[in-house]
CSV table of N, CA and C in Angstrom, one decimal:
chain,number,residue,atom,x,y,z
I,257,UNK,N,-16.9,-22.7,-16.7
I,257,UNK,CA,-15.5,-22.4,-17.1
I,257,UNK,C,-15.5,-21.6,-18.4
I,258,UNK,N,-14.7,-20.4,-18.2
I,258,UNK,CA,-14.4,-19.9,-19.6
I,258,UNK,C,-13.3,-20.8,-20.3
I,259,UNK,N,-13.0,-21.1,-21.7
I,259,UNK,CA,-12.3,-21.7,-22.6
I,259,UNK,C,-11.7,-20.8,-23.4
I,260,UNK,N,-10.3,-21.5,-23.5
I,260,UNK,CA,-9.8,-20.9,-24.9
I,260,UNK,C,-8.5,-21.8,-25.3
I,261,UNK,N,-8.3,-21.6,-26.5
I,261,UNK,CA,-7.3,-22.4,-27.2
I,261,UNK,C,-5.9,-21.9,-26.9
I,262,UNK,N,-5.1,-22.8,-26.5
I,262,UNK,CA,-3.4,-22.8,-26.3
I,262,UNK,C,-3.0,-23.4,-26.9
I,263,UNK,N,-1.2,-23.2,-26.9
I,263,UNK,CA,-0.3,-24.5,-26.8
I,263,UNK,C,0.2,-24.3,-25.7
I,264,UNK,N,1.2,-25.6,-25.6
I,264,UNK,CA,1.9,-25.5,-24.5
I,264,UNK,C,3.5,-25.4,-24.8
I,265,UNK,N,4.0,-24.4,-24.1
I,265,UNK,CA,5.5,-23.6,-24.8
I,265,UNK,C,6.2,-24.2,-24.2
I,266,UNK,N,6.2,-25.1,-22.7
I,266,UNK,CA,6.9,-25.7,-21.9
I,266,UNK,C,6.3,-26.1,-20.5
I,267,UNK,N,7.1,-27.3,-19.8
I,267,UNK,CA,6.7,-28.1,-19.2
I,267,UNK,C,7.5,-28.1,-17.9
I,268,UNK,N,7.0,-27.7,-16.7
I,268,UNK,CA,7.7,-28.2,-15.8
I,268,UNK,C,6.9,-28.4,-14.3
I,269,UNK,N,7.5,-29.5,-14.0
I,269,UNK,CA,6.4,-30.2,-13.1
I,269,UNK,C,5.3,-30.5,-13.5
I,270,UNK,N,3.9,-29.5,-12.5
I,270,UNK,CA,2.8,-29.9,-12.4
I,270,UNK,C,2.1,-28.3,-13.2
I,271,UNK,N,3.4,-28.1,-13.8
I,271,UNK,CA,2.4,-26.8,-14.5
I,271,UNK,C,2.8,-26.7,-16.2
I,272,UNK,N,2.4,-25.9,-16.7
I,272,UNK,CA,3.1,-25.8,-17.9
I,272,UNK,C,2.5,-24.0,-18.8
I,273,UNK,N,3.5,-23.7,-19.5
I,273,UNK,CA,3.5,-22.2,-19.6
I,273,UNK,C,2.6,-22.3,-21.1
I,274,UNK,N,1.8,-21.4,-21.2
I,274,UNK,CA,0.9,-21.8,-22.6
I,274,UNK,C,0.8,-20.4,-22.9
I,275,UNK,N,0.5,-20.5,-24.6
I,275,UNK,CA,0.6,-19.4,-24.9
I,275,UNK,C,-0.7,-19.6,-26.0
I,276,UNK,N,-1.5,-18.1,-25.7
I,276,UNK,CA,-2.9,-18.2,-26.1
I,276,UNK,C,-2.9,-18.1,-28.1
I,277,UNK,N,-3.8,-18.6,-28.3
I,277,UNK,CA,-4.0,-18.7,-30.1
I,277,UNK,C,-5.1,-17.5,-29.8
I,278,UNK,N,-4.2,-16.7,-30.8
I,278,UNK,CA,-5.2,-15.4,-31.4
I,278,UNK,C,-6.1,-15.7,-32.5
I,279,UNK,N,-7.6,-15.4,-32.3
I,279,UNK,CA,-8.6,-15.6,-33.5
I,279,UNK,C,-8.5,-14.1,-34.0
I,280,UNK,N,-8.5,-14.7,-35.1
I,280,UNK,CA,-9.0,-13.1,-35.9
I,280,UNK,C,-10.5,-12.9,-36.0
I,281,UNK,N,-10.8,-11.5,-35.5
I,281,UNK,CA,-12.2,-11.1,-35.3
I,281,UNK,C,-13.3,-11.4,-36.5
I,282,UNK,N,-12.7,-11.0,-37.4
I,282,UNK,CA,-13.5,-11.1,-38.8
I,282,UNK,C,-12.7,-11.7,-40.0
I,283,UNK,N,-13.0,-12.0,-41.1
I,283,UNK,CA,-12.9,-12.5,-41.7
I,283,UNK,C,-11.8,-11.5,-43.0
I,284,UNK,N,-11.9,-10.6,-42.2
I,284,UNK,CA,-11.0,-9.7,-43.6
I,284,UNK,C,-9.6,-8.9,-42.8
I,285,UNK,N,-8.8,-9.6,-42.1
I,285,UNK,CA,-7.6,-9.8,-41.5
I,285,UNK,C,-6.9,-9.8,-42.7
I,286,UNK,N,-5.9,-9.0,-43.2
I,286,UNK,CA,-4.7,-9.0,-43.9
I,286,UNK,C,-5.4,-8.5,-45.1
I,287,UNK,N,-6.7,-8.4,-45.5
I,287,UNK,CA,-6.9,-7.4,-46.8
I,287,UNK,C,-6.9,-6.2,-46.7
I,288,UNK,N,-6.7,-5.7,-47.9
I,288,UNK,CA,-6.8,-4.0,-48.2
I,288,UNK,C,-7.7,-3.0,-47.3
I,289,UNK,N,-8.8,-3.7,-47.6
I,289,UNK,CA,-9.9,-2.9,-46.9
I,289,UNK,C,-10.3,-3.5,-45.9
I,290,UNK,N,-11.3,-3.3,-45.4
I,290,UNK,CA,-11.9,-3.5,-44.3
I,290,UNK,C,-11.9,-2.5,-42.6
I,291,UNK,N,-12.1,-3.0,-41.9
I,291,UNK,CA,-12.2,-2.1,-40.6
I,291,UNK,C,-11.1,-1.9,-39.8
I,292,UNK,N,-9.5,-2.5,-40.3
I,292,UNK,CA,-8.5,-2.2,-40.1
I,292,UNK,C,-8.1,-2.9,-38.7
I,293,UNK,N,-8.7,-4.6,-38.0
I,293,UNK,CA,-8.3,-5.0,-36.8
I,293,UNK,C,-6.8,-5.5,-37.6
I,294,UNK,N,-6.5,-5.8,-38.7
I,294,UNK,CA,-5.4,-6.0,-38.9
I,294,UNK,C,-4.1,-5.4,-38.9
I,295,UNK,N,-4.5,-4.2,-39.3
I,295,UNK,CA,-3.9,-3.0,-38.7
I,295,UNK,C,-3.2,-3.1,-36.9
I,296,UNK,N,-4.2,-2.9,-36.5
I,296,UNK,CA,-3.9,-3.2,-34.9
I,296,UNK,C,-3.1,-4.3,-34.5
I,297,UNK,N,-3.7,-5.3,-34.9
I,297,UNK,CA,-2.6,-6.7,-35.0
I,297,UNK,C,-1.0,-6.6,-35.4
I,298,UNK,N,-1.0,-6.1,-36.1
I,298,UNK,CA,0.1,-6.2,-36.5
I,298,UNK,C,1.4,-4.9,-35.4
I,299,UNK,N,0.6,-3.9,-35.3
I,299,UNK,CA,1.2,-2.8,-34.1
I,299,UNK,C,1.4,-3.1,-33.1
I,300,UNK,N,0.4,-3.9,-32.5
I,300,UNK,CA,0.6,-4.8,-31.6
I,300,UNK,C,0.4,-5.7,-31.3
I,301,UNK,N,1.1,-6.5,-32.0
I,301,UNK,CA,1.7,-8.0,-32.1
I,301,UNK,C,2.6,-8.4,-31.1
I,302,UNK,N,1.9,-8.6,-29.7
I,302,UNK,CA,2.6,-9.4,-28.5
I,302,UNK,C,2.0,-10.8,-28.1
I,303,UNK,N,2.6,-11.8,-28.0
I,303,UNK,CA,2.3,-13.1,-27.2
I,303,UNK,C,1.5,-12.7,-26.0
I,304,UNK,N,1.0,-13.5,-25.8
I,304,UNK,CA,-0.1,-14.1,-24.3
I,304,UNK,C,1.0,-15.2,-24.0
I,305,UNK,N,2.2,-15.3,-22.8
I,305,UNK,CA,2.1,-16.6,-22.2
I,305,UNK,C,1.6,-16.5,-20.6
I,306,UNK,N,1.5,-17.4,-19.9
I,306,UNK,CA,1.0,-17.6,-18.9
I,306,UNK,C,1.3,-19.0,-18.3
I,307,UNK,N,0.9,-19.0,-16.9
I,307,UNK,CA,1.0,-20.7,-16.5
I,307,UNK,C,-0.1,-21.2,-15.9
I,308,UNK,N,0.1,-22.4,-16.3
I,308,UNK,CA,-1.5,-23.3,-16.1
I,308,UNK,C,-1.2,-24.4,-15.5
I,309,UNK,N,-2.4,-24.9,-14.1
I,309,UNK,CA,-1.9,-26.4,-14.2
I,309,UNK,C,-2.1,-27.6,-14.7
I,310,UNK,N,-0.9,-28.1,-15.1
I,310,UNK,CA,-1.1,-29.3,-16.3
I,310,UNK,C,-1.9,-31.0,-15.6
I,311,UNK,N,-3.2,-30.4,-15.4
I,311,UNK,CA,-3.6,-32.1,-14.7
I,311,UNK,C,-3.8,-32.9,-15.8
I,312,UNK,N,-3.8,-32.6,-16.6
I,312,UNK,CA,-3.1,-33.8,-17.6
I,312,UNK,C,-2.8,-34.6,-18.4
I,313,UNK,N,-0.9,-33.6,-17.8
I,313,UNK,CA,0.0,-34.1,-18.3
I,313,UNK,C,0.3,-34.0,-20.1
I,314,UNK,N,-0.1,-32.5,-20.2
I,314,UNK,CA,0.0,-32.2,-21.8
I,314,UNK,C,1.3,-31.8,-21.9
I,315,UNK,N,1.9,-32.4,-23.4
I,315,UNK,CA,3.5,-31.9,-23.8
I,315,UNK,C,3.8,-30.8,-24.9
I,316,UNK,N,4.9,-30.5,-24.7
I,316,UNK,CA,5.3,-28.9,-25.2
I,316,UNK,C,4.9,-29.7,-26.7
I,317,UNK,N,4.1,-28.3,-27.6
I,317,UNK,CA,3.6,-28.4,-28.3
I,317,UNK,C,2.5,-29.1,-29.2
I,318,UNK,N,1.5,-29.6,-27.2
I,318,UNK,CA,0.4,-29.7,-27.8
I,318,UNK,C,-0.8,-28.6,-27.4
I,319,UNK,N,-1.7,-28.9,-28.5
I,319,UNK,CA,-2.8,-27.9,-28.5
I,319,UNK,C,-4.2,-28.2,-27.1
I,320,UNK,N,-4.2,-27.4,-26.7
I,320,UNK,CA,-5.1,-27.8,-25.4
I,320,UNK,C,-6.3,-26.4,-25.4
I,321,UNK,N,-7.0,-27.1,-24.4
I,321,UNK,CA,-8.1,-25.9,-24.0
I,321,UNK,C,-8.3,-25.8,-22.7
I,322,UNK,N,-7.8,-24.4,-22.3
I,322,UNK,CA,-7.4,-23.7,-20.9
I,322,UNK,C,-8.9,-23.5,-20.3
I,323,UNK,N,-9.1,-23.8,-19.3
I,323,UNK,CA,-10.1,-23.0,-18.8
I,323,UNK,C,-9.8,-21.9,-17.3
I,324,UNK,N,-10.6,-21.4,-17.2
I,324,UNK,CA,-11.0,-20.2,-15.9
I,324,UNK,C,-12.3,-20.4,-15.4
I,325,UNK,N,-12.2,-20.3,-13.8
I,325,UNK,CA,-13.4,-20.3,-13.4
I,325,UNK,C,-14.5,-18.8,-13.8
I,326,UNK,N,-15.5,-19.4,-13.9
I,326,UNK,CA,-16.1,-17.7,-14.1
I,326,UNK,C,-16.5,-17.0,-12.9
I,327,UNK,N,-16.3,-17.2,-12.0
I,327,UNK,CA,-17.3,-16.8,-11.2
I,327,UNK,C,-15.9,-15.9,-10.3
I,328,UNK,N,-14.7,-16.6,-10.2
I,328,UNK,CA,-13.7,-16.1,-10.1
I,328,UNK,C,-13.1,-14.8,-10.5
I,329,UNK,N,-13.5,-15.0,-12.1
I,329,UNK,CA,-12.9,-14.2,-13.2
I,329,UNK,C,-14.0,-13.1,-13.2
I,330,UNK,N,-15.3,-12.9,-12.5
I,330,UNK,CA,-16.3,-12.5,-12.4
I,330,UNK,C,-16.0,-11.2,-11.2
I,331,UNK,N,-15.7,-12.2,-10.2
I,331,UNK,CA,-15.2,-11.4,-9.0
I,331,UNK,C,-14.0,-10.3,-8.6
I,332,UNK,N,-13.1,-11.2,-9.7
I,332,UNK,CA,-11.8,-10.2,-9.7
I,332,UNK,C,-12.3,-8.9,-10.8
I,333,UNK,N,-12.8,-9.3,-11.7
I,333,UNK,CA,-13.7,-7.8,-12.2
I,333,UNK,C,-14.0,-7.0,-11.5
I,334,UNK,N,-15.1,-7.7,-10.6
I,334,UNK,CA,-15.8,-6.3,-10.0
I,334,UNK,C,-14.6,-5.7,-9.4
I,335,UNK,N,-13.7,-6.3,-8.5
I,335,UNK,CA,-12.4,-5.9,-7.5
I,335,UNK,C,-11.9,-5.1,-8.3
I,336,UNK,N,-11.3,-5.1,-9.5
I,336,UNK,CA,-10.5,-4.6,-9.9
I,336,UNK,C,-11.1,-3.0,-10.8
I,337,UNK,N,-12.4,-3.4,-11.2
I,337,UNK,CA,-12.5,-1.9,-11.8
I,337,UNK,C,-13.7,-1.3,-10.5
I,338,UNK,N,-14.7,-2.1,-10.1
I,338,UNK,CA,-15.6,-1.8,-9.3
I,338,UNK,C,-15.3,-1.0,-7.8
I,339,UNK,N,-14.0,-1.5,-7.2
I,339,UNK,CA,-13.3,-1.0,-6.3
I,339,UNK,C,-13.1,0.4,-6.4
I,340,UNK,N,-12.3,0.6,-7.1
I,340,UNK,CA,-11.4,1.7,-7.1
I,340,UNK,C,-12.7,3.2,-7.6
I,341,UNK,N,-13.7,2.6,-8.2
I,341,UNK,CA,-14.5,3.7,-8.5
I,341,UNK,C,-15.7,4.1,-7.3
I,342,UNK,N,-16.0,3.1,-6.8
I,342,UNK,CA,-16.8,2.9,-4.9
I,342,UNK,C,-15.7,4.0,-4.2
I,343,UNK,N,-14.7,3.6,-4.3
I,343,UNK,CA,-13.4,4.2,-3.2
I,343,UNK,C,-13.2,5.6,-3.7
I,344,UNK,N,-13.3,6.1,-5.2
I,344,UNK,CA,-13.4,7.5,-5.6
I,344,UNK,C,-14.4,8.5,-5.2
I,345,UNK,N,-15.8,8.0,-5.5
I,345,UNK,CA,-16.7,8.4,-4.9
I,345,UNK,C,-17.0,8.3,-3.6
I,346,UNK,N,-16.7,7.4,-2.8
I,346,UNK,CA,-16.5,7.5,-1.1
I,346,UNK,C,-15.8,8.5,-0.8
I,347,UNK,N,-14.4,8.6,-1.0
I,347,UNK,CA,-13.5,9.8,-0.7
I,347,UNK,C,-13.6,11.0,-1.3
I,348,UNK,N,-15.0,11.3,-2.5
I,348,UNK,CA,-15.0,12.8,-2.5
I,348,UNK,C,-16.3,13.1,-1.3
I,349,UNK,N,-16.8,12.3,-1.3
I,349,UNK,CA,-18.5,12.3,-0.6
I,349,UNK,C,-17.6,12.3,1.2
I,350,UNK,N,-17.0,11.7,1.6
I,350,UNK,CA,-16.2,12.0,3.0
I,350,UNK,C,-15.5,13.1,2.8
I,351,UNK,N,-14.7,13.8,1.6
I,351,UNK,CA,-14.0,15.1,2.2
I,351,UNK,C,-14.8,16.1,1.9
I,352,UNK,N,-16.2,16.0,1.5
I,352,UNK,CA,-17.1,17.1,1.4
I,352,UNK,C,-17.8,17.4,2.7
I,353,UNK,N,-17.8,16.2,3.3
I,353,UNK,CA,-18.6,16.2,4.7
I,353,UNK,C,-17.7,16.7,5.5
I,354,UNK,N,-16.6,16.8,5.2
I,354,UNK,CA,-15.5,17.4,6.9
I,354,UNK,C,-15.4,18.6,6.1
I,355,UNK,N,-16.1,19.4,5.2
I,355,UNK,CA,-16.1,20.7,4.6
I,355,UNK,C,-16.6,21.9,5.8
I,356,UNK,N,-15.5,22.9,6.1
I,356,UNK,CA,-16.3,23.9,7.6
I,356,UNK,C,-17.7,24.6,6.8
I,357,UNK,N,-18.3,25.0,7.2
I,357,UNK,CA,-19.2,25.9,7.3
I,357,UNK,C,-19.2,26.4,6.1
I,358,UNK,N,-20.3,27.3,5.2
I,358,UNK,CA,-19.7,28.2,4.7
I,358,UNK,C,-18.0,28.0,3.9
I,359,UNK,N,-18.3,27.5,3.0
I,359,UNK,CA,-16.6,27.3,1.9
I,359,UNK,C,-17.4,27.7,1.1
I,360,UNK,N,-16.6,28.0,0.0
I,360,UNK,CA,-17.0,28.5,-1.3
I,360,UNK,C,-16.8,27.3,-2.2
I,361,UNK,N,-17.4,27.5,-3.0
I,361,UNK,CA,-17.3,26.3,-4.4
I,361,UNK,C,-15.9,26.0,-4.7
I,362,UNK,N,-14.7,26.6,-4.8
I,362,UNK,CA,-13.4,26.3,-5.0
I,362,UNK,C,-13.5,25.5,-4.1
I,363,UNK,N,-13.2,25.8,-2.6
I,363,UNK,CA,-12.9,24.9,-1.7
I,363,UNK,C,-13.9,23.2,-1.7
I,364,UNK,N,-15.0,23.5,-2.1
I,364,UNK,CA,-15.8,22.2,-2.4
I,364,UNK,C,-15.3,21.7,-3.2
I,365,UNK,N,-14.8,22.2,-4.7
I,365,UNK,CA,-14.5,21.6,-5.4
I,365,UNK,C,-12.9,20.5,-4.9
I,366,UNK,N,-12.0,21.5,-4.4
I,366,UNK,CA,-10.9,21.3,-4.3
I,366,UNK,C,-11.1,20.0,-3.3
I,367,UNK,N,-12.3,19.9,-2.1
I,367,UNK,CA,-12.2,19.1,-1.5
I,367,UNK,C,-12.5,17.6,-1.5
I,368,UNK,N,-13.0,18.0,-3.0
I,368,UNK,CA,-14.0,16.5,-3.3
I,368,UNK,C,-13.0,16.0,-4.4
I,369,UNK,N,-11.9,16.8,-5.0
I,369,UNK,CA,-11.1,16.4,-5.7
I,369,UNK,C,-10.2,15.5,-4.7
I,370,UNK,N,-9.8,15.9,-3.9
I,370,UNK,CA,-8.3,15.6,-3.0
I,370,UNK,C,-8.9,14.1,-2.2
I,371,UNK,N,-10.7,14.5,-2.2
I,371,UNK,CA,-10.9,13.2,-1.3
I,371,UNK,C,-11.1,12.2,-2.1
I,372,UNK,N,-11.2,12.4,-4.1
I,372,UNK,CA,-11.7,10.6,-4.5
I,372,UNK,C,-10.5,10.9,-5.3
I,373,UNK,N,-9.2,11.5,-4.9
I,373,UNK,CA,-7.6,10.8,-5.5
I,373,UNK,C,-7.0,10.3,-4.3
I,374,UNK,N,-7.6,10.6,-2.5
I,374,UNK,CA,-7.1,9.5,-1.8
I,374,UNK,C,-8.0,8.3,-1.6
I,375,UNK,N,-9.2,8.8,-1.9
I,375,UNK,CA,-9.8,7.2,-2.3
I,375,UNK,C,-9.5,6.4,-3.4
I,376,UNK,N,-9.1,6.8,-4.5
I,376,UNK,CA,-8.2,6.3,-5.7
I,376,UNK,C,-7.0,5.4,-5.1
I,377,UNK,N,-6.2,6.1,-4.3
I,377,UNK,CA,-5.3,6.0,-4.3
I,377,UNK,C,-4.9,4.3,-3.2
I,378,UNK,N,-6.1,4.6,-2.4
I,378,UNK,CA,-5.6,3.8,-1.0
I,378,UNK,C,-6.5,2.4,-1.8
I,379,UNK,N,-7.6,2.5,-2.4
I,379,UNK,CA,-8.5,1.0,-3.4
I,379,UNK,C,-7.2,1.1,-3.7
I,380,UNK,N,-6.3,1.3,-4.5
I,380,UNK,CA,-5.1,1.0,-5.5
I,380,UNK,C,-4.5,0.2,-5.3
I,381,UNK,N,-4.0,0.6,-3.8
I,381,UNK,CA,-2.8,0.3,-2.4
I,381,UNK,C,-3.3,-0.9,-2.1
I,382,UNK,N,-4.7,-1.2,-1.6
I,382,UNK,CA,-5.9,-2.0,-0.7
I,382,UNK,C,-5.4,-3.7,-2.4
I,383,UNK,N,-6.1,-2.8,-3.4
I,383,UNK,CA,-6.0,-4.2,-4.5
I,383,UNK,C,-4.6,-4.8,-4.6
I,384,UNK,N,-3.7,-4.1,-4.2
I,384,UNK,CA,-1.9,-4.8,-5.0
I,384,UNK,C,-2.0,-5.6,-3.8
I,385,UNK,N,-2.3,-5.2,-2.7
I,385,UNK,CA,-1.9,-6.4,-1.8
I,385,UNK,C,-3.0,-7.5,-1.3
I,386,UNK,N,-4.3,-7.3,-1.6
I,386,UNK,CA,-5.0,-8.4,-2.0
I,386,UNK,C,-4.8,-9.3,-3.3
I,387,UNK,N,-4.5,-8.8,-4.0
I,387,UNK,CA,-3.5,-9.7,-5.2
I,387,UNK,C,-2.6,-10.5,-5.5
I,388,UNK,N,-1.5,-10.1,-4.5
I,388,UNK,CA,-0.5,-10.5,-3.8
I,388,UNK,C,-1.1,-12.2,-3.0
I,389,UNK,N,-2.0,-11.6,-2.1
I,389,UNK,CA,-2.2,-12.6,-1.1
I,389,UNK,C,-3.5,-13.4,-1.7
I,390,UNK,N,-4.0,-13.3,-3.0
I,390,UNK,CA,-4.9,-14.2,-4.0
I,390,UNK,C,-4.1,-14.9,-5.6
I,391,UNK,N,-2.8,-14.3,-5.3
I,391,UNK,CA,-2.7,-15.1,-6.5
I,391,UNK,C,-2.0,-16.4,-6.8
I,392,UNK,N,-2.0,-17.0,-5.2
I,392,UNK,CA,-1.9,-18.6,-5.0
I,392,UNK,C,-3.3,-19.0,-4.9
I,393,UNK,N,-4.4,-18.8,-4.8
I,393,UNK,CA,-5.6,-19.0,-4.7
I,393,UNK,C,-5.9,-20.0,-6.1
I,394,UNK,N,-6.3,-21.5,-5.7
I,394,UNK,CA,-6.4,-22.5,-6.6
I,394,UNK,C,-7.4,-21.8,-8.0
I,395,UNK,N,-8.4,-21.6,-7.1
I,395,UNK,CA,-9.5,-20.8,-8.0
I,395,UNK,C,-9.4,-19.7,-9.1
I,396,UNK,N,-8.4,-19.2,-9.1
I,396,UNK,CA,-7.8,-17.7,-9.6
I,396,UNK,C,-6.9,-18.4,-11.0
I,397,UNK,N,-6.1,-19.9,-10.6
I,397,UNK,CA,-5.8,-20.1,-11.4
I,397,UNK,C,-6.0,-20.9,-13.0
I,398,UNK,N,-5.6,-20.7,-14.0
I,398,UNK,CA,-6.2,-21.7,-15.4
I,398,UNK,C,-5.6,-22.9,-15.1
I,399,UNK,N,-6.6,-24.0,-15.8
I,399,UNK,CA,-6.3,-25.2,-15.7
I,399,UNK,C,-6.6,-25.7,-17.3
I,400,UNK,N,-5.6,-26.4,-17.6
I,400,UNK,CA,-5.7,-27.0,-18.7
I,400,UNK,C,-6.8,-28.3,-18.5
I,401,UNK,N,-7.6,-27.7,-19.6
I,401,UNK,CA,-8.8,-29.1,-19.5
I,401,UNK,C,-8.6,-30.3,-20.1
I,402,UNK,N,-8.3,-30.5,-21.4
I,402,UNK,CA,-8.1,-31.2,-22.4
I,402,UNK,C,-7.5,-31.0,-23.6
I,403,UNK,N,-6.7,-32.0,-23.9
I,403,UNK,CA,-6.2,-31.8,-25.3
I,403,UNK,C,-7.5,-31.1,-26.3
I,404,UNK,N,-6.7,-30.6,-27.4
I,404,UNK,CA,-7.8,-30.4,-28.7
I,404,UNK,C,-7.4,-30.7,-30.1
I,405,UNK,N,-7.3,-31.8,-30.2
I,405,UNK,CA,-6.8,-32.5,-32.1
I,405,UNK,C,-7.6,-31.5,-32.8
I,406,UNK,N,-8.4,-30.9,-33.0
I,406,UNK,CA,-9.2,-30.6,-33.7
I,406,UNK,C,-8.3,-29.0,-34.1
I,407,UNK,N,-8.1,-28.2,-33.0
I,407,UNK,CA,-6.9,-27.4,-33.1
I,407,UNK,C,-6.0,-27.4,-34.0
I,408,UNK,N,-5.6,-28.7,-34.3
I,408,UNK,CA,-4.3,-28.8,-34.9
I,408,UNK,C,-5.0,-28.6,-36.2
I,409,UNK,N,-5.8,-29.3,-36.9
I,409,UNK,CA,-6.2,-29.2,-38.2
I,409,UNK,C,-6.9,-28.4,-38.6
I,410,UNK,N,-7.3,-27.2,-37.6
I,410,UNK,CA,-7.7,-25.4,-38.0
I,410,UNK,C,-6.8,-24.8,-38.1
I,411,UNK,N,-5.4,-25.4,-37.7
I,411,UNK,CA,-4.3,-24.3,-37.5
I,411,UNK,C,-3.6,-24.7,-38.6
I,412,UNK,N,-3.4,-26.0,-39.2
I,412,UNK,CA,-3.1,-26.5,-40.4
I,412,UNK,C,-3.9,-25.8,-41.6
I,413,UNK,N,-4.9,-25.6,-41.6
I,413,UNK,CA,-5.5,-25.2,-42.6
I,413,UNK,C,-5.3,-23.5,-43.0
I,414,UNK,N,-5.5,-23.0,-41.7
I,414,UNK,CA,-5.3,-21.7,-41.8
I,414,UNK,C,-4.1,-21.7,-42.9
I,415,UNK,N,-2.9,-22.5,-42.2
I,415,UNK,CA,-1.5,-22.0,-42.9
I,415,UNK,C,-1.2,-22.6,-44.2
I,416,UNK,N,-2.5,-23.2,-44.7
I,416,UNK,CA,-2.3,-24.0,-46.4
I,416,UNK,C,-1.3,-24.7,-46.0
I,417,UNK,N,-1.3,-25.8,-44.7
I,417,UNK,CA,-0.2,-27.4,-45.0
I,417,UNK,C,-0.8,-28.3,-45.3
């Protein structure tokens, strides 16, 4: 299982919406100098929520630790970037082969372009609706593992209470 730290922003049923705790990378977050992730942070400064299932039974505003299967989160990787780049290179390597006789390098070119932007295009097509039909998949989903007290008094400390 991959881990990471939440809270929980709300409760309903058998799930609950959690919203991920940002670590800062390094230790020089909000000073002058440094390598500027603070910078970034602050530009884009959006929430992570999501939903998890609450087996249990954690309440809005406690600190928990989410997990993911890896092997899942492993798989949908390869799907998602490994796909579409298999399917690019398939579709220029098939529209080179239906090339007539004799074309000139334009036409090669032109034909190996058109064939890995419809192989682009159809992996694209192929992933939205395998996604669709996996993202009820138990496995796919985070599950909150356990509370974390320990959470609360790093996040206390961070803010000088």
């Amino acid at each position: 299982m991959i881990e990471e730290h939440a809270i929980v922003v709300s409760v309903s049923g058998d799930d609950a919406m959690l919203e991920i705790i940002r670590k800062k990378p390094c230790g020089l977050c909000g000073k002058s100098r440094g390598c500027g992730i603070s910078l970034w942070g602050k530009l884009f400064n959006h929430k992570s929520e999501f939903r998890a299932t609450n087996s249990i039974g954690a309440k809005v505003g406690d600190m928990v630790i989410v997990g993911v299967d890896e092997q899942a989160l492993l798989k949908g990787s390869m799907k998602i970037y490994g796909m579409p780049l298999l399917a690019l290179l398939v579709g220029a390597l098939l529209a080179m082969a239906f090339l007539p006789a004799g074309a000139s390098a334009i036409q090669k070119d032109t034909y190996a372009v058109i064939g890995a932007a419809v192989g682009l295009v159809l992996s694209l097509l192929w992933l939205k609706g395998h996604a669709v039909g996996q993202s009820w998949n138990p496995s796919h989903q985070p599950v909150i593992l356990r509370t974390d007290n320990q959470a609360v008094v790093n996040l206390t400390c961070e803010r000088g209470e």
